[in-house]
């Protein structure tokens, strides 16, 4: 059986590759269950300090498998049972967004529907300037899933998120960079290389501090009050002072050298 999800370690960076190139890496339930398991492991693995999500064969992810959706229109199960299954699969987005490590989407070609939602769940997005990015849901009569409405609203604001969802335009990676949807637009074919270069300093940084920064920023983005954010900042800052990486940084400052962080 073909491995539709491939994982490979590059130092402290875990690369997770969606591997259905003949279907532009369209998602299946089995793929998503495997992603959920792999991301849960990565979140708890101290040897993994950054995660890159990408796709094989020149595409990121075309979203849900529409052909499979059509074939499954008459599948059994009550609405509530189907909601429960979908909600469980959507945990993939939460893991990408909340795991205490930087997550990066390397986007070539199509990033559509739930595939775009997964990219939006990541902390950073590196896209080729010719990537084709679209919410797509309106074109297939669906309202959207995998947290895309939340993430797009947080990144671009409500008005732009509504436009991109309801009109479903296809925008290039270059245009996505212009409006702030992706962090970098790079030459076609270079998204993965640039994502690795982007990940390297993060994977070799003070990982626990980065995880706590991410928690602070996510809380702020979620509409928390200043008091709530400062309470978490204080807790996380004090916790960070007890890490080996902080002690190493302090020693390196005194000794006038570059610190060597180990994620501890």
PDB file of C-alpha atoms in Angstrom:
ATOM      1  CA  UNK A   1       0.000   0.000   0.000  1.00  0.00           C
ATOM      2  CA  UNK A   2       1.335   3.432  -0.949  1.00  0.00           C
ATOM      3  CA  UNK A   3       2.467   5.701   1.864  1.00  0.00           C
ATOM      4  CA  UNK A   4       0.195   8.715   1.414  1.00  0.00           C
ATOM      5  CA  UNK A   5       1.907  10.608   4.237  1.00  0.00           C
ATOM      6  CA  UNK A   6       5.691  10.640   4.416  1.00  0.00           C
ATOM      7  CA  UNK A   7       7.795  11.953   7.296  1.00  0.00           C
ATOM      8  CA  UNK A   8      11.503  12.637   7.309  1.00  0.00           C
ATOM      9  CA  UNK A   9      13.830  14.226   9.838  1.00  0.00           C
ATOM     10  CA  UNK A  10      16.352  16.857   8.814  1.00  0.00           C
ATOM     11  CA  UNK A  11      18.247  17.547  12.012  1.00  0.00           C
ATOM     12  CA  UNK A  12      15.707  18.924  14.473  1.00  0.00           C
ATOM     13  CA  UNK A  13      13.159  19.684  11.730  1.00  0.00           C
ATOM     14  CA  UNK A  14      10.434  17.188  10.858  1.00  0.00           C
ATOM     15  CA  UNK A  15       9.216  17.363   7.251  1.00  0.00           C
ATOM     16  CA  UNK A  16       5.729  15.969   6.703  1.00  0.00           C
ATOM     17  CA  UNK A  17       4.825  15.419   3.038  1.00  0.00           C
ATOM     18  CA  UNK A  18       1.326  14.784   1.701  1.00  0.00           C
ATOM     19  CA  UNK A  19       1.900  12.140  -0.962  1.00  0.00           C
ATOM     20  CA  UNK A  20      -0.971  11.718  -3.418  1.00  0.00           C
ATOM     21  CA  UNK A  21       0.510  13.687  -6.335  1.00  0.00           C
ATOM     22  CA  UNK A  22      -1.856  12.102  -8.853  1.00  0.00           C
ATOM     23  CA  UNK A  23      -4.720  13.769  -6.921  1.00  0.00           C
ATOM     24  CA  UNK A  24      -2.796  16.946  -6.062  1.00  0.00           C
ATOM     25  CA  UNK A  25      -2.473  15.516  -2.541  1.00  0.00           C
ATOM     26  CA  UNK A  26      -6.212  15.648  -1.887  1.00  0.00           C
ATOM     27  CA  UNK A  27      -7.006  14.624   1.667  1.00  0.00           C
ATOM     28  CA  UNK A  28      -8.560  11.354   2.755  1.00  0.00           C
ATOM     29  CA  UNK A  29      -9.704  10.316   6.205  1.00  0.00           C
ATOM     30  CA  UNK A  30      -6.813   7.850   6.472  1.00  0.00           C
ATOM     31  CA  UNK A  31      -4.283  10.587   5.630  1.00  0.00           C
ATOM     32  CA  UNK A  32      -5.761  12.925   8.211  1.00  0.00           C
ATOM     33  CA  UNK A  33      -5.805  10.278  10.919  1.00  0.00           C
ATOM     34  CA  UNK A  34      -2.147   9.548  10.226  1.00  0.00           C
ATOM     35  CA  UNK A  35      -1.338  13.287  10.266  1.00  0.00           C
ATOM     36  CA  UNK A  36      -3.067  13.655  13.613  1.00  0.00           C
ATOM     37  CA  UNK A  37      -1.020  10.794  15.053  1.00  0.00           C
ATOM     38  CA  UNK A  38       2.276  12.058  13.628  1.00  0.00           C
ATOM     39  CA  UNK A  39       1.672  15.630  14.783  1.00  0.00           C
ATOM     40  CA  UNK A  40       0.758  14.453  18.275  1.00  0.00           C
ATOM     41  CA  UNK A  41       4.053  12.561  18.434  1.00  0.00           C
ATOM     42  CA  UNK A  42       6.008  15.528  17.119  1.00  0.00           C
ATOM     43  CA  UNK A  43       4.413  17.840  19.681  1.00  0.00           C
ATOM     44  CA  UNK A  44       5.716  15.619  22.493  1.00  0.00           C
ATOM     45  CA  UNK A  45       9.109  14.726  20.954  1.00  0.00           C
ATOM     46  CA  UNK A  46      11.926  16.911  22.359  1.00  0.00           C
ATOM     47  CA  UNK A  47      14.091  15.982  19.373  1.00  0.00           C
ATOM     48  CA  UNK A  48      11.626  17.666  16.996  1.00  0.00           C
ATOM     49  CA  UNK A  49      11.945  21.439  17.262  1.00  0.00           C
ATOM     50  CA  UNK A  50      10.231  22.601  14.047  1.00  0.00           C
ATOM     51  CA  UNK A  51       7.744  21.064  11.605  1.00  0.00           C
ATOM     52  CA  UNK A  52       7.377  21.679   7.864  1.00  0.00           C
ATOM     53  CA  UNK A  53       4.206  20.603   6.059  1.00  0.00           C
ATOM     54  CA  UNK A  54       4.422  20.261   2.280  1.00  0.00           C
ATOM     55  CA  UNK A  55       3.062  18.268  -0.648  1.00  0.00           C
ATOM     56  CA  UNK A  56       4.572  15.980  -3.270  1.00  0.00           C
ATOM     57  CA  UNK A  57       4.598  16.397  -7.051  1.00  0.00           C
ATOM     58  CA  UNK A  58       4.430  20.177  -7.362  1.00  0.00           C
ATOM     59  CA  UNK A  59       1.219  20.723  -5.390  1.00  0.00           C
ATOM     60  CA  UNK A  60       0.595  21.482  -1.737  1.00  0.00           C
ATOM     61  CA  UNK A  61      -2.933  20.146  -1.249  1.00  0.00           C
ATOM     62  CA  UNK A  62      -6.091  20.468  -3.342  1.00  0.00           C
ATOM     63  CA  UNK A  63      -8.274  20.036  -0.242  1.00  0.00           C
ATOM     64  CA  UNK A  64     -10.776  17.273   0.336  1.00  0.00           C
ATOM     65  CA  UNK A  65     -11.090  14.575  -2.312  1.00  0.00           C
ATOM     66  CA  UNK A  66     -14.199  15.794  -4.175  1.00  0.00           C
ATOM     67  CA  UNK A  67     -14.495  12.524  -6.108  1.00  0.00           C
ATOM     68  CA  UNK A  68     -14.539  10.588  -2.852  1.00  0.00           C
ATOM     69  CA  UNK A  69     -17.059  13.081  -1.444  1.00  0.00           C
ATOM     70  CA  UNK A  70     -19.354  12.467  -4.412  1.00  0.00           C
ATOM     71  CA  UNK A  71     -19.068   8.706  -4.026  1.00  0.00           C
ATOM     72  CA  UNK A  72     -19.819   9.009  -0.314  1.00  0.00           C
ATOM     73  CA  UNK A  73     -22.922  11.189  -0.545  1.00  0.00           C
ATOM     74  CA  UNK A  74     -25.105   8.284   0.493  1.00  0.00           C
ATOM     75  CA  UNK A  75     -22.843   6.996   3.234  1.00  0.00           C
ATOM     76  CA  UNK A  76     -24.581   5.889   6.375  1.00  0.00           C
ATOM     77  CA  UNK A  77     -24.428   7.771   9.642  1.00  0.00           C
ATOM     78  CA  UNK A  78     -26.518  10.458  11.264  1.00  0.00           C
ATOM     79  CA  UNK A  79     -25.575  14.119  10.946  1.00  0.00           C
ATOM     80  CA  UNK A  80     -24.266  14.070  14.496  1.00  0.00           C
ATOM     81  CA  UNK A  81     -22.111  11.016  13.789  1.00  0.00           C
ATOM     82  CA  UNK A  82     -20.653  12.646  10.680  1.00  0.00           C
ATOM     83  CA  UNK A  83     -20.026  15.876  12.597  1.00  0.00           C
ATOM     84  CA  UNK A  84     -18.176  13.914  15.268  1.00  0.00           C
ATOM     85  CA  UNK A  85     -15.944  12.204  12.702  1.00  0.00           C
ATOM     86  CA  UNK A  86     -15.145  15.467  10.895  1.00  0.00           C
ATOM     87  CA  UNK A  87     -14.476  17.344  14.111  1.00  0.00           C
ATOM     88  CA  UNK A  88     -12.003  14.677  15.186  1.00  0.00           C
ATOM     89  CA  UNK A  89     -10.136  14.903  11.866  1.00  0.00           C
ATOM     90  CA  UNK A  90     -10.030  18.703  12.183  1.00  0.00           C
ATOM     91  CA  UNK A  91      -7.799  18.309  15.239  1.00  0.00           C
ATOM     92  CA  UNK A  92      -4.942  18.284  12.710  1.00  0.00           C
ATOM     93  CA  UNK A  93      -5.374  22.052  12.333  1.00  0.00           C
ATOM     94  CA  UNK A  94      -5.441  22.602  16.083  1.00  0.00           C
ATOM     95  CA  UNK A  95      -2.223  20.619  16.508  1.00  0.00           C
ATOM     96  CA  UNK A  96      -0.447  22.636  13.820  1.00  0.00           C
ATOM     97  CA  UNK A  97      -1.671  25.866  15.414  1.00  0.00           C
ATOM     98  CA  UNK A  98      -1.130  25.031  19.095  1.00  0.00           C
ATOM     99  CA  UNK A  99       1.811  22.604  19.267  1.00  0.00           C
ATOM    100  CA  UNK A 100       4.653  24.312  21.204  1.00  0.00           C
ATOM    101  CA  UNK A 101       6.945  24.346  18.152  1.00  0.00           C
ATOM    102  CA  UNK A 102       7.098  26.465  14.993  1.00  0.00           C
ATOM    103  CA  UNK A 103       5.117  25.036  12.075  1.00  0.00           C
ATOM    104  CA  UNK A 104       5.761  26.062   8.473  1.00  0.00           C
ATOM    105  CA  UNK A 105       3.805  25.345   5.288  1.00  0.00           C
ATOM    106  CA  UNK A 106       5.911  25.044   2.111  1.00  0.00           C
ATOM    107  CA  UNK A 107       3.457  25.697  -0.729  1.00  0.00           C
ATOM    108  CA  UNK A 108       3.958  24.838  -4.382  1.00  0.00           C
ATOM    109  CA  UNK A 109       1.072  24.685  -6.835  1.00  0.00           C
ATOM    110  CA  UNK A 110      -2.450  24.257  -5.525  1.00  0.00           C
ATOM    111  CA  UNK A 111      -3.421  25.084  -1.948  1.00  0.00           C
ATOM    112  CA  UNK A 112      -7.195  24.897  -1.853  1.00  0.00           C
ATOM    113  CA  UNK A 113     -10.073  24.274   0.532  1.00  0.00           C
ATOM    114  CA  UNK A 114      -9.046  22.213   3.538  1.00  0.00           C
ATOM    115  CA  UNK A 115      -5.515  22.166   2.125  1.00  0.00           C
ATOM    116  CA  UNK A 116      -5.364  25.941   2.432  1.00  0.00           C
ATOM    117  CA  UNK A 117      -6.862  25.664   5.926  1.00  0.00           C
ATOM    118  CA  UNK A 118      -3.951  23.417   6.950  1.00  0.00           C
ATOM    119  CA  UNK A 119      -1.474  25.945   5.562  1.00  0.00           C
ATOM    120  CA  UNK A 120      -3.243  28.740   7.447  1.00  0.00           C
ATOM    121  CA  UNK A 121      -3.051  26.695  10.663  1.00  0.00           C
ATOM    122  CA  UNK A 122       0.737  26.785  10.444  1.00  0.00           C
ATOM    123  CA  UNK A 123       2.681  29.621  12.046  1.00  0.00           C
ATOM    124  CA  UNK A 124       4.421  30.544   8.794  1.00  0.00           C
ATOM    125  CA  UNK A 125       3.795  30.068   5.070  1.00  0.00           C
ATOM    126  CA  UNK A 126       6.418  30.026   2.311  1.00  0.00           C
ATOM    127  CA  UNK A 127       4.840  29.880  -1.156  1.00  0.00           C
ATOM    128  CA  UNK A 128       6.151  29.818  -4.694  1.00  0.00           C
ATOM    129  CA  UNK A 129       5.158  32.980  -6.533  1.00  0.00           C
ATOM    130  CA  UNK A 130       3.164  30.836  -8.980  1.00  0.00           C
ATOM    131  CA  UNK A 131       1.234  28.913  -6.306  1.00  0.00           C
ATOM    132  CA  UNK A 132      -2.541  28.819  -6.807  1.00  0.00           C
ATOM    133  CA  UNK A 133      -4.257  29.626  -3.544  1.00  0.00           C
ATOM    134  CA  UNK A 134      -8.016  29.550  -3.010  1.00  0.00           C
ATOM    135  CA  UNK A 135     -10.569  28.823  -0.313  1.00  0.00           C
ATOM    136  CA  UNK A 136     -12.567  26.928  -2.996  1.00  0.00           C
ATOM    137  CA  UNK A 137     -15.486  25.980  -0.731  1.00  0.00           C
ATOM    138  CA  UNK A 138     -18.072  28.250  -2.376  1.00  0.00           C
ATOM    139  CA  UNK A 139     -17.314  26.615  -5.735  1.00  0.00           C
ATOM    140  CA  UNK A 140     -18.376  23.186  -4.425  1.00  0.00           C
ATOM    141  CA  UNK A 141     -21.305  24.330  -2.288  1.00  0.00           C
ATOM    142  CA  UNK A 142     -19.610  23.919   1.083  1.00  0.00           C
ATOM    143  CA  UNK A 143     -19.156  26.333   3.971  1.00  0.00           C
ATOM    144  CA  UNK A 144     -15.587  25.435   4.994  1.00  0.00           C
ATOM    145  CA  UNK A 145     -13.785  23.399   7.617  1.00  0.00           C
ATOM    146  CA  UNK A 146     -10.428  22.746   9.308  1.00  0.00           C
ATOM    147  CA  UNK A 147     -10.396  26.162  10.959  1.00  0.00           C
ATOM    148  CA  UNK A 148      -9.861  28.182   7.797  1.00  0.00           C
ATOM    149  CA  UNK A 149     -12.472  30.804   8.660  1.00  0.00           C
ATOM    150  CA  UNK A 150     -10.808  31.363  12.042  1.00  0.00           C
ATOM    151  CA  UNK A 151      -7.251  31.527  10.735  1.00  0.00           C
ATOM    152  CA  UNK A 152      -8.013  33.690   7.711  1.00  0.00           C
ATOM    153  CA  UNK A 153      -9.952  36.155   9.863  1.00  0.00           C
ATOM    154  CA  UNK A 154      -7.027  36.347  12.290  1.00  0.00           C
ATOM    155  CA  UNK A 155      -4.482  36.842   9.496  1.00  0.00           C
ATOM    156  CA  UNK A 156      -6.331  39.224   7.153  1.00  0.00           C
ATOM    157  CA  UNK A 157      -9.350  40.549   9.048  1.00  0.00           C
ATOM    158  CA  UNK A 158     -13.042  39.813   8.674  1.00  0.00           C
ATOM    159  CA  UNK A 159     -13.771  41.772   5.485  1.00  0.00           C
ATOM    160  CA  UNK A 160     -10.975  40.192   3.439  1.00  0.00           C
ATOM    161  CA  UNK A 161     -11.706  36.738   4.862  1.00  0.00           C
ATOM    162  CA  UNK A 162     -15.351  37.045   3.760  1.00  0.00           C
ATOM    163  CA  UNK A 163     -14.286  38.121   0.277  1.00  0.00           C
ATOM    164  CA  UNK A 164     -11.851  35.230  -0.132  1.00  0.00           C
ATOM    165  CA  UNK A 165     -14.409  32.716   1.158  1.00  0.00           C
ATOM    166  CA  UNK A 166     -17.536  33.901  -0.599  1.00  0.00           C
ATOM    167  CA  UNK A 167     -15.992  34.731  -3.997  1.00  0.00           C
ATOM    168  CA  UNK A 168     -13.272  32.027  -3.871  1.00  0.00           C
ATOM    169  CA  UNK A 169     -10.804  33.796  -6.190  1.00  0.00           C
ATOM    170  CA  UNK A 170      -7.606  31.974  -7.109  1.00  0.00           C
ATOM    171  CA  UNK A 171      -4.645  34.126  -6.123  1.00  0.00           C
ATOM    172  CA  UNK A 172      -0.957  33.602  -6.823  1.00  0.00           C
ATOM    173  CA  UNK A 173       1.723  33.205  -4.191  1.00  0.00           C
ATOM    174  CA  UNK A 174       2.990  36.642  -5.171  1.00  0.00           C
ATOM    175  CA  UNK A 175      -0.431  38.208  -4.554  1.00  0.00           C
ATOM    176  CA  UNK A 176      -0.749  36.232  -1.311  1.00  0.00           C
ATOM    177  CA  UNK A 177       2.506  37.794  -0.130  1.00  0.00           C
ATOM    178  CA  UNK A 178       1.273  41.273  -1.076  1.00  0.00           C
ATOM    179  CA  UNK A 179      -1.865  40.961   1.066  1.00  0.00           C
ATOM    180  CA  UNK A 180      -0.043  39.284   3.961  1.00  0.00           C
ATOM    181  CA  UNK A 181      -1.476  35.790   3.537  1.00  0.00           C
ATOM    182  CA  UNK A 182       1.984  34.210   3.215  1.00  0.00           C
ATOM    183  CA  UNK A 183       5.259  35.268   4.801  1.00  0.00           C
ATOM    184  CA  UNK A 184       7.395  34.807   1.680  1.00  0.00           C
ATOM    185  CA  UNK A 185       6.786  34.319  -2.037  1.00  0.00           C
ATOM    186  CA  UNK A 186       9.773  32.667  -3.716  1.00  0.00           C
ATOM    187  CA  UNK A 187      10.706  31.367  -7.139  1.00  0.00           C
ATOM    188  CA  UNK A 188       8.691  28.428  -8.457  1.00  0.00           C
ATOM    189  CA  UNK A 189      10.191  25.182  -7.212  1.00  0.00           C
ATOM    190  CA  UNK A 190      12.028  26.854  -4.328  1.00  0.00           C
ATOM    191  CA  UNK A 191       9.359  26.766  -1.612  1.00  0.00           C
ATOM    192  CA  UNK A 192      10.739  23.697   0.154  1.00  0.00           C
ATOM    193  CA  UNK A 193      14.356  24.899   0.082  1.00  0.00           C
ATOM    194  CA  UNK A 194      13.356  28.293   1.416  1.00  0.00           C
ATOM    195  CA  UNK A 195      11.141  26.689   4.063  1.00  0.00           C
ATOM    196  CA  UNK A 196      14.115  24.613   5.236  1.00  0.00           C
ATOM    197  CA  UNK A 197      16.266  27.755   5.392  1.00  0.00           C
ATOM    198  CA  UNK A 198      13.449  29.489   7.285  1.00  0.00           C
ATOM    199  CA  UNK A 199      13.091  26.574   9.711  1.00  0.00           C
ATOM    200  CA  UNK A 200      16.786  26.148  10.479  1.00  0.00           C
ATOM    201  CA  UNK A 201      17.234  29.085  12.899  1.00  0.00           C
ATOM    202  CA  UNK A 202      13.925  28.223  14.568  1.00  0.00           C
ATOM    203  CA  UNK A 203      14.901  24.568  15.033  1.00  0.00           C
ATOM    204  CA  UNK A 204      18.179  25.675  16.592  1.00  0.00           C
ATOM    205  CA  UNK A 205      16.705  28.325  18.854  1.00  0.00           C
ATOM    206  CA  UNK A 206      15.539  28.192  22.474  1.00  0.00           C
ATOM    207  CA  UNK A 207      12.631  25.875  21.708  1.00  0.00           C
ATOM    208  CA  UNK A 208      10.791  26.118  25.000  1.00  0.00           C
ATOM    209  CA  UNK A 209      10.847  29.892  24.831  1.00  0.00           C
ATOM    210  CA  UNK A 210       9.504  29.805  21.263  1.00  0.00           C
ATOM    211  CA  UNK A 211       6.699  27.483  22.351  1.00  0.00           C
ATOM    212  CA  UNK A 212       5.757  29.881  25.121  1.00  0.00           C
ATOM    213  CA  UNK A 213       5.936  32.854  22.743  1.00  0.00           C
ATOM    214  CA  UNK A 214       3.554  30.996  20.442  1.00  0.00           C
ATOM    215  CA  UNK A 215       1.113  30.429  23.313  1.00  0.00           C
ATOM    216  CA  UNK A 216       1.242  34.120  24.246  1.00  0.00           C
ATOM    217  CA  UNK A 217       0.664  35.251  20.659  1.00  0.00           C
ATOM    218  CA  UNK A 218      -2.141  32.753  20.064  1.00  0.00           C
ATOM    219  CA  UNK A 219      -3.912  33.922  23.203  1.00  0.00           C
ATOM    220  CA  UNK A 220      -3.590  37.554  22.104  1.00  0.00           C
ATOM    221  CA  UNK A 221      -4.861  36.738  18.602  1.00  0.00           C
ATOM    222  CA  UNK A 222      -7.845  34.910  20.060  1.00  0.00           C
ATOM    223  CA  UNK A 223      -9.291  38.055  21.574  1.00  0.00           C
ATOM    224  CA  UNK A 224      -7.975  37.791  25.126  1.00  0.00           C
ATOM    225  CA  UNK A 225      -7.789  40.915  27.260  1.00  0.00           C
ATOM    226  CA  UNK A 226      -4.492  42.653  27.971  1.00  0.00           C
ATOM    227  CA  UNK A 227      -4.683  41.394  31.546  1.00  0.00           C
ATOM    228  CA  UNK A 228      -5.129  37.798  30.405  1.00  0.00           C
ATOM    229  CA  UNK A 229      -2.204  38.048  28.009  1.00  0.00           C
ATOM    230  CA  UNK A 230       0.059  39.673  30.600  1.00  0.00           C
ATOM    231  CA  UNK A 231      -0.850  36.993  33.130  1.00  0.00           C
ATOM    232  CA  UNK A 232       0.259  34.298  30.681  1.00  0.00           C
ATOM    233  CA  UNK A 233       3.351  36.299  29.708  1.00  0.00           C
ATOM    234  CA  UNK A 234       4.416  36.534  33.332  1.00  0.00           C
ATOM    235  CA  UNK A 235       3.891  32.816  33.917  1.00  0.00           C
ATOM    236  CA  UNK A 236       5.737  31.823  30.732  1.00  0.00           C
ATOM    237  CA  UNK A 237       8.571  34.311  31.248  1.00  0.00           C
ATOM    238  CA  UNK A 238       9.301  33.044  34.738  1.00  0.00           C
ATOM    239  CA  UNK A 239       9.127  29.436  33.537  1.00  0.00           C
ATOM    240  CA  UNK A 240      11.621  30.275  30.791  1.00  0.00           C
ATOM    241  CA  UNK A 241      14.169  31.627  33.259  1.00  0.00           C
ATOM    242  CA  UNK A 242      14.627  28.116  34.653  1.00  0.00           C
ATOM    243  CA  UNK A 243      15.516  26.493  31.317  1.00  0.00           C
ATOM    244  CA  UNK A 244      18.965  25.308  30.337  1.00  0.00           C
ATOM    245  CA  UNK A 245      18.734  27.371  27.162  1.00  0.00           C
ATOM    246  CA  UNK A 246      18.249  30.575  29.137  1.00  0.00           C
ATOM    247  CA  UNK A 247      21.223  29.717  31.347  1.00  0.00           C
ATOM    248  CA  UNK A 248      23.301  28.999  28.234  1.00  0.00           C
ATOM    249  CA  UNK A 249      22.261  32.321  26.678  1.00  0.00           C
ATOM    250  CA  UNK A 250      23.205  34.228  29.832  1.00  0.00           C
ATOM    251  CA  UNK A 251      26.600  32.491  29.993  1.00  0.00           C
ATOM    252  CA  UNK A 252      27.219  33.137  26.296  1.00  0.00           C
ATOM    253  CA  UNK A 253      26.425  36.836  26.771  1.00  0.00           C
ATOM    254  CA  UNK A 254      28.975  37.144  29.581  1.00  0.00           C
ATOM    255  CA  UNK A 255      31.550  35.150  27.614  1.00  0.00           C
ATOM    256  CA  UNK A 256      30.884  37.138  24.421  1.00  0.00           C
ATOM    257  CA  UNK A 257      30.080  34.091  22.281  1.00  0.00           C
ATOM    258  CA  UNK A 258      27.133  32.736  20.354  1.00  0.00           C
ATOM    259  CA  UNK A 259      24.819  30.548  22.481  1.00  0.00           C
ATOM    260  CA  UNK A 260      24.276  26.902  21.592  1.00  0.00           C
ATOM    261  CA  UNK A 261      20.645  26.057  22.292  1.00  0.00           C
ATOM    262  CA  UNK A 262      19.572  22.470  22.860  1.00  0.00           C
ATOM    263  CA  UNK A 263      15.838  22.886  23.352  1.00  0.00           C
ATOM    264  CA  UNK A 264      16.079  22.183  27.069  1.00  0.00           C
TER     265      UNK A 264
END
